[in-house]
């Protein structure tokens, strides 16, 4: 199971936090001239670090003065409410029970950053995410935020990310080098494209220096040892690749 660390909030001057800021900058400039407000961050397979990435990305975007909504659309394995120590009343309540979405959005304690938790685990997540009501919620929330960052389940095991990908402005896929085969990554990308996704780029996690030739922009940071919280050191090696 992925252990999520909000290093960008706890140690904003660390090299790891700087890596997240680099990703923020690349995303912001990846779609110049077109609206880029709703963004999915997902992965090909489980436990690659997508929830860690999106929560820290939300923090650095908020730190830059942008009003950010972090939306947990992983109704199968919700994590963001636990990270921010909030209740899990949220998205599924709004879609299936028609509760007012602004009533369940929660403040995270970080300036400019709010959370829409996933809500109780639903029996039919793909249908909820693909519903007209979900589309209406996104349109309703857009005027209130500069960015809406959306955490979804991984691409390969279930269809949730693909179903939602055609309803947002862009998508970033995280791939864990050495853990996901090139064939699996390619298949995940193909599923997204078939669903109408606008892929902004790929973040390649846990990559070795020797493997970086020919992949465009590459940002290397060593391990960042953090004290407290019971977490081991976080190692980040990022690439952002345009499609």
Short mmCIF file of C-alpha atoms in Angstrom, two decimals:
data_model
loop_
_atom_site.label_atom_id
_atom_site.label_comp_id
_atom_site.label_asym_id
_atom_site.label_seq_id
_atom_site.Cartn_x
_atom_site.Cartn_y
_atom_site.Cartn_z
CA UNK A 1 0.00 0.00 0.00
CA UNK A 2 1.22 3.48 -0.86
CA UNK A 3 2.41 5.53 2.13
CA UNK A 4 1.62 9.18 1.49
CA UNK A 5 3.91 11.92 2.80
CA UNK A 6 3.12 15.63 2.51
CA UNK A 7 6.76 16.58 2.19
CA UNK A 8 5.89 19.69 0.15
CA UNK A 9 4.08 21.09 3.19
CA UNK A 10 6.32 19.82 5.98
CA UNK A 11 9.66 20.63 4.37
CA UNK A 12 8.99 23.13 1.59
CA UNK A 13 12.70 23.87 1.04
CA UNK A 14 13.73 20.25 0.51
CA UNK A 15 14.96 18.94 -2.87
CA UNK A 16 11.92 16.68 -3.00
CA UNK A 17 9.53 19.62 -2.61
CA UNK A 18 11.47 21.37 -5.37
CA UNK A 19 10.86 18.34 -7.59
CA UNK A 20 7.12 18.77 -7.11
CA UNK A 21 7.43 22.45 -7.99
CA UNK A 22 9.23 21.48 -11.18
CA UNK A 23 6.32 19.21 -12.09
CA UNK A 24 3.90 22.04 -11.29
CA UNK A 25 5.73 24.37 -13.68
CA UNK A 26 5.83 21.82 -16.49
CA UNK A 27 2.12 21.12 -16.17
CA UNK A 28 1.27 24.82 -16.17
CA UNK A 29 3.19 25.37 -19.40
CA UNK A 30 2.08 22.17 -21.12
CA UNK A 31 -1.16 23.59 -22.49
CA UNK A 32 -0.46 27.25 -23.23
CA UNK A 33 -3.43 29.01 -24.82
CA UNK A 34 -6.01 26.41 -23.77
CA UNK A 35 -7.96 25.99 -20.55
CA UNK A 36 -6.23 23.64 -18.14
CA UNK A 37 -8.24 23.56 -14.96
CA UNK A 38 -9.32 19.95 -14.35
CA UNK A 39 -6.37 17.53 -14.26
CA UNK A 40 -6.25 13.82 -13.47
CA UNK A 41 -3.10 12.31 -11.98
CA UNK A 42 -3.14 8.53 -12.22
CA UNK A 43 -0.87 5.54 -12.76
CA UNK A 44 -0.76 2.41 -14.87
CA UNK A 45 -0.87 0.01 -11.92
CA UNK A 46 -1.36 0.19 -8.12
CA UNK A 47 1.26 1.43 -5.65
CA UNK A 48 3.26 3.58 -8.06
CA UNK A 49 2.92 6.79 -6.04
CA UNK A 50 0.04 8.61 -7.73
CA UNK A 51 -1.69 9.66 -4.50
CA UNK A 52 1.58 10.92 -3.02
CA UNK A 53 2.27 12.83 -6.22
CA UNK A 54 -1.13 14.48 -6.54
CA UNK A 55 -1.39 15.52 -2.89
CA UNK A 56 2.06 17.13 -2.94
CA UNK A 57 1.34 18.70 -6.32
CA UNK A 58 -1.84 20.19 -4.85
CA UNK A 59 0.20 21.64 -1.98
CA UNK A 60 2.81 23.32 -4.19
CA UNK A 61 0.11 24.73 -6.46
CA UNK A 62 -1.66 26.17 -3.41
CA UNK A 63 1.64 27.56 -2.11
CA UNK A 64 2.02 29.42 -5.41
CA UNK A 65 -1.22 31.29 -4.67
CA UNK A 66 -3.57 29.19 -6.80
CA UNK A 67 -6.92 28.17 -5.35
CA UNK A 68 -6.89 24.37 -5.58
CA UNK A 69 -9.47 21.64 -5.06
CA UNK A 70 -8.08 18.14 -4.54
CA UNK A 71 -10.78 15.68 -5.57
CA UNK A 72 -10.47 12.05 -4.51
CA UNK A 73 -12.19 10.02 -7.23
CA UNK A 74 -10.61 6.75 -6.12
CA UNK A 75 -13.82 5.36 -4.70
CA UNK A 76 -12.33 1.88 -4.45
CA UNK A 77 -9.38 2.82 -2.23
CA UNK A 78 -9.82 6.40 -0.96
CA UNK A 79 -6.79 7.86 0.82
CA UNK A 80 -6.81 11.65 0.68
CA UNK A 81 -9.19 12.19 3.62
CA UNK A 82 -6.91 10.05 5.79
CA UNK A 83 -3.85 12.05 4.77
CA UNK A 84 -5.48 15.34 5.74
CA UNK A 85 -7.24 13.80 8.77
CA UNK A 86 -10.71 14.71 7.54
CA UNK A 87 -14.04 12.90 7.24
CA UNK A 88 -14.87 10.80 4.20
CA UNK A 89 -18.17 12.42 3.37
CA UNK A 90 -17.79 13.58 -0.20
CA UNK A 91 -18.16 12.78 -3.88
CA UNK A 92 -20.27 9.63 -3.78
CA UNK A 93 -22.73 11.43 -1.48
CA UNK A 94 -23.07 14.20 -4.06
CA UNK A 95 -23.54 11.89 -7.04
CA UNK A 96 -25.73 9.14 -5.61
CA UNK A 97 -27.54 11.05 -2.85
CA UNK A 98 -27.59 14.43 -4.62
CA UNK A 99 -26.10 16.30 -1.66
CA UNK A 100 -24.88 19.83 -2.34
CA UNK A 101 -21.21 19.56 -3.27
CA UNK A 102 -20.16 22.78 -1.56
CA UNK A 103 -21.55 21.40 1.71
CA UNK A 104 -19.10 18.49 1.72
CA UNK A 105 -15.94 20.23 0.48
CA UNK A 106 -13.51 20.53 3.41
CA UNK A 107 -10.66 22.87 4.26
CA UNK A 108 -7.34 21.06 4.58
CA UNK A 109 -5.57 23.49 6.91
CA UNK A 110 -3.29 24.51 4.04
CA UNK A 111 -4.05 27.93 2.63
CA UNK A 112 -5.76 27.84 -0.80
CA UNK A 113 -6.22 24.05 -0.71
CA UNK A 114 -9.57 22.32 -0.20
CA UNK A 115 -10.54 18.65 -0.42
CA UNK A 116 -13.52 16.85 -1.88
CA UNK A 117 -13.17 13.38 -0.37
CA UNK A 118 -14.40 10.30 -2.22
CA UNK A 119 -17.29 9.61 0.13
CA UNK A 120 -18.42 6.12 1.21
CA UNK A 121 -17.23 3.30 -1.04
CA UNK A 122 -19.75 2.91 -3.84
CA UNK A 123 -20.78 -0.41 -5.47
CA UNK A 124 -20.58 1.09 -8.97
CA UNK A 125 -17.70 3.63 -9.13
CA UNK A 126 -17.27 3.55 -12.92
CA UNK A 127 -20.95 4.31 -13.49
CA UNK A 128 -20.87 7.18 -10.99
CA UNK A 129 -17.75 8.75 -12.51
CA UNK A 130 -19.16 8.41 -16.01
CA UNK A 131 -22.53 9.87 -15.10
CA UNK A 132 -24.03 13.15 -16.25
CA UNK A 133 -24.12 14.23 -12.61
CA UNK A 134 -20.33 13.92 -12.39
CA UNK A 135 -19.97 16.07 -15.49
CA UNK A 136 -22.28 18.67 -13.96
CA UNK A 137 -20.28 18.71 -10.71
CA UNK A 138 -17.04 19.44 -12.55
CA UNK A 139 -18.65 22.29 -14.47
CA UNK A 140 -20.21 23.63 -11.27
CA UNK A 141 -16.86 23.67 -9.44
CA UNK A 142 -14.67 25.10 -12.20
CA UNK A 143 -15.50 28.78 -11.57
CA UNK A 144 -14.49 28.45 -7.89
CA UNK A 145 -10.93 27.15 -8.41
CA UNK A 146 -7.81 27.76 -10.44
CA UNK A 147 -7.06 24.02 -10.51
CA UNK A 148 -9.06 20.89 -9.73
CA UNK A 149 -6.67 17.96 -9.26
CA UNK A 150 -8.29 14.54 -9.48
CA UNK A 151 -6.96 11.32 -7.95
CA UNK A 152 -8.34 8.21 -9.69
CA UNK A 153 -7.76 4.46 -9.43
CA UNK A 154 -4.94 3.04 -11.60
CA UNK A 155 -5.67 2.55 -15.29
CA UNK A 156 -5.03 -1.16 -15.82
CA UNK A 157 -7.17 -2.88 -13.15
CA UNK A 158 -10.39 -0.87 -13.63
CA UNK A 159 -11.99 1.53 -16.12
CA UNK A 160 -12.59 4.47 -13.73
CA UNK A 161 -9.67 6.65 -14.90
CA UNK A 162 -10.46 6.06 -18.57
CA UNK A 163 -14.15 6.84 -18.05
CA UNK A 164 -13.33 10.15 -16.35
CA UNK A 165 -10.41 11.11 -18.60
CA UNK A 166 -12.62 12.36 -21.43
CA UNK A 167 -14.41 14.77 -19.07
CA UNK A 168 -11.32 16.72 -17.91
CA UNK A 169 -8.89 19.17 -19.49
CA UNK A 170 -5.79 17.03 -19.12
CA UNK A 171 -4.19 13.97 -17.58
CA UNK A 172 -0.76 13.16 -16.19
CA UNK A 173 0.27 9.52 -15.87
CA UNK A 174 2.82 8.31 -13.35
CA UNK A 175 4.89 5.25 -14.25
CA UNK A 176 7.21 3.51 -11.82
CA UNK A 177 10.42 2.58 -13.64
CA UNK A 178 11.48 -1.02 -13.16
CA UNK A 179 8.11 -2.00 -11.71
CA UNK A 180 5.85 -1.44 -14.72
CA UNK A 181 6.76 -3.08 -18.02
CA UNK A 182 6.94 -0.93 -21.17
CA UNK A 183 4.12 -3.05 -22.60
CA UNK A 184 1.87 -2.31 -19.61
CA UNK A 185 2.65 1.41 -19.76
CA UNK A 186 1.92 1.46 -23.49
CA UNK A 187 -1.35 -0.41 -22.98
CA UNK A 188 -2.39 2.05 -20.25
CA UNK A 189 -1.64 4.98 -22.53
CA UNK A 190 -3.61 3.38 -25.38
CA UNK A 191 -6.66 2.87 -23.17
CA UNK A 192 -6.58 6.53 -22.20
CA UNK A 193 -6.25 7.73 -25.79
CA UNK A 194 -9.15 5.51 -26.86
CA UNK A 195 -11.23 7.13 -24.11
CA UNK A 196 -10.43 10.60 -25.45
CA UNK A 197 -7.88 11.61 -22.82
CA UNK A 198 -5.62 14.61 -23.37
CA UNK A 199 -2.33 13.31 -21.97
CA UNK A 200 -0.18 16.22 -20.83
CA UNK A 201 2.83 14.10 -19.95
CA UNK A 202 4.27 11.20 -18.00
CA UNK A 203 6.09 11.35 -14.69
CA UNK A 204 8.62 8.54 -14.54
CA UNK A 205 9.24 7.60 -10.93
CA UNK A 206 12.22 5.68 -9.47
CA UNK A 207 14.27 6.01 -12.65
CA UNK A 208 18.03 5.42 -12.70
CA UNK A 209 20.34 7.93 -14.37
CA UNK A 210 21.51 5.36 -16.90
CA UNK A 211 17.95 4.96 -18.16
CA UNK A 212 17.26 8.60 -18.98
CA UNK A 213 18.75 9.03 -22.46
CA UNK A 214 16.27 10.27 -25.01
CA UNK A 215 13.36 10.98 -22.68
CA UNK A 216 13.31 14.78 -22.84
CA UNK A 217 13.37 16.83 -19.66
CA UNK A 218 14.84 15.03 -16.66
CA UNK A 219 15.05 16.18 -13.07
CA UNK A 220 17.20 14.22 -10.66
CA UNK A 221 17.02 14.52 -6.92
CA UNK A 222 18.60 12.26 -4.35
CA UNK A 223 16.90 10.92 -1.27
CA UNK A 224 15.42 13.35 1.19
CA UNK A 225 15.55 12.05 4.74
CA UNK A 226 12.76 13.46 6.85
CA UNK A 227 12.36 13.32 10.58
CA UNK A 228 9.16 12.50 12.39
CA UNK A 229 5.93 10.98 11.20
CA UNK A 230 7.31 7.46 10.97
CA UNK A 231 8.00 7.66 7.24
CA UNK A 232 11.12 6.42 5.51
CA UNK A 233 13.04 8.71 3.18
CA UNK A 234 11.26 9.73 0.01
CA UNK A 235 13.17 9.36 -3.24
CA UNK A 236 12.01 11.24 -6.29
CA UNK A 237 13.26 11.02 -9.85
CA UNK A 238 10.93 12.76 -12.27
CA UNK A 239 10.43 13.24 -15.96
CA UNK A 240 7.58 15.04 -17.65
CA UNK A 241 7.04 14.01 -21.24
CA UNK A 242 4.67 15.63 -23.70
CA UNK A 243 2.52 13.50 -26.04
#
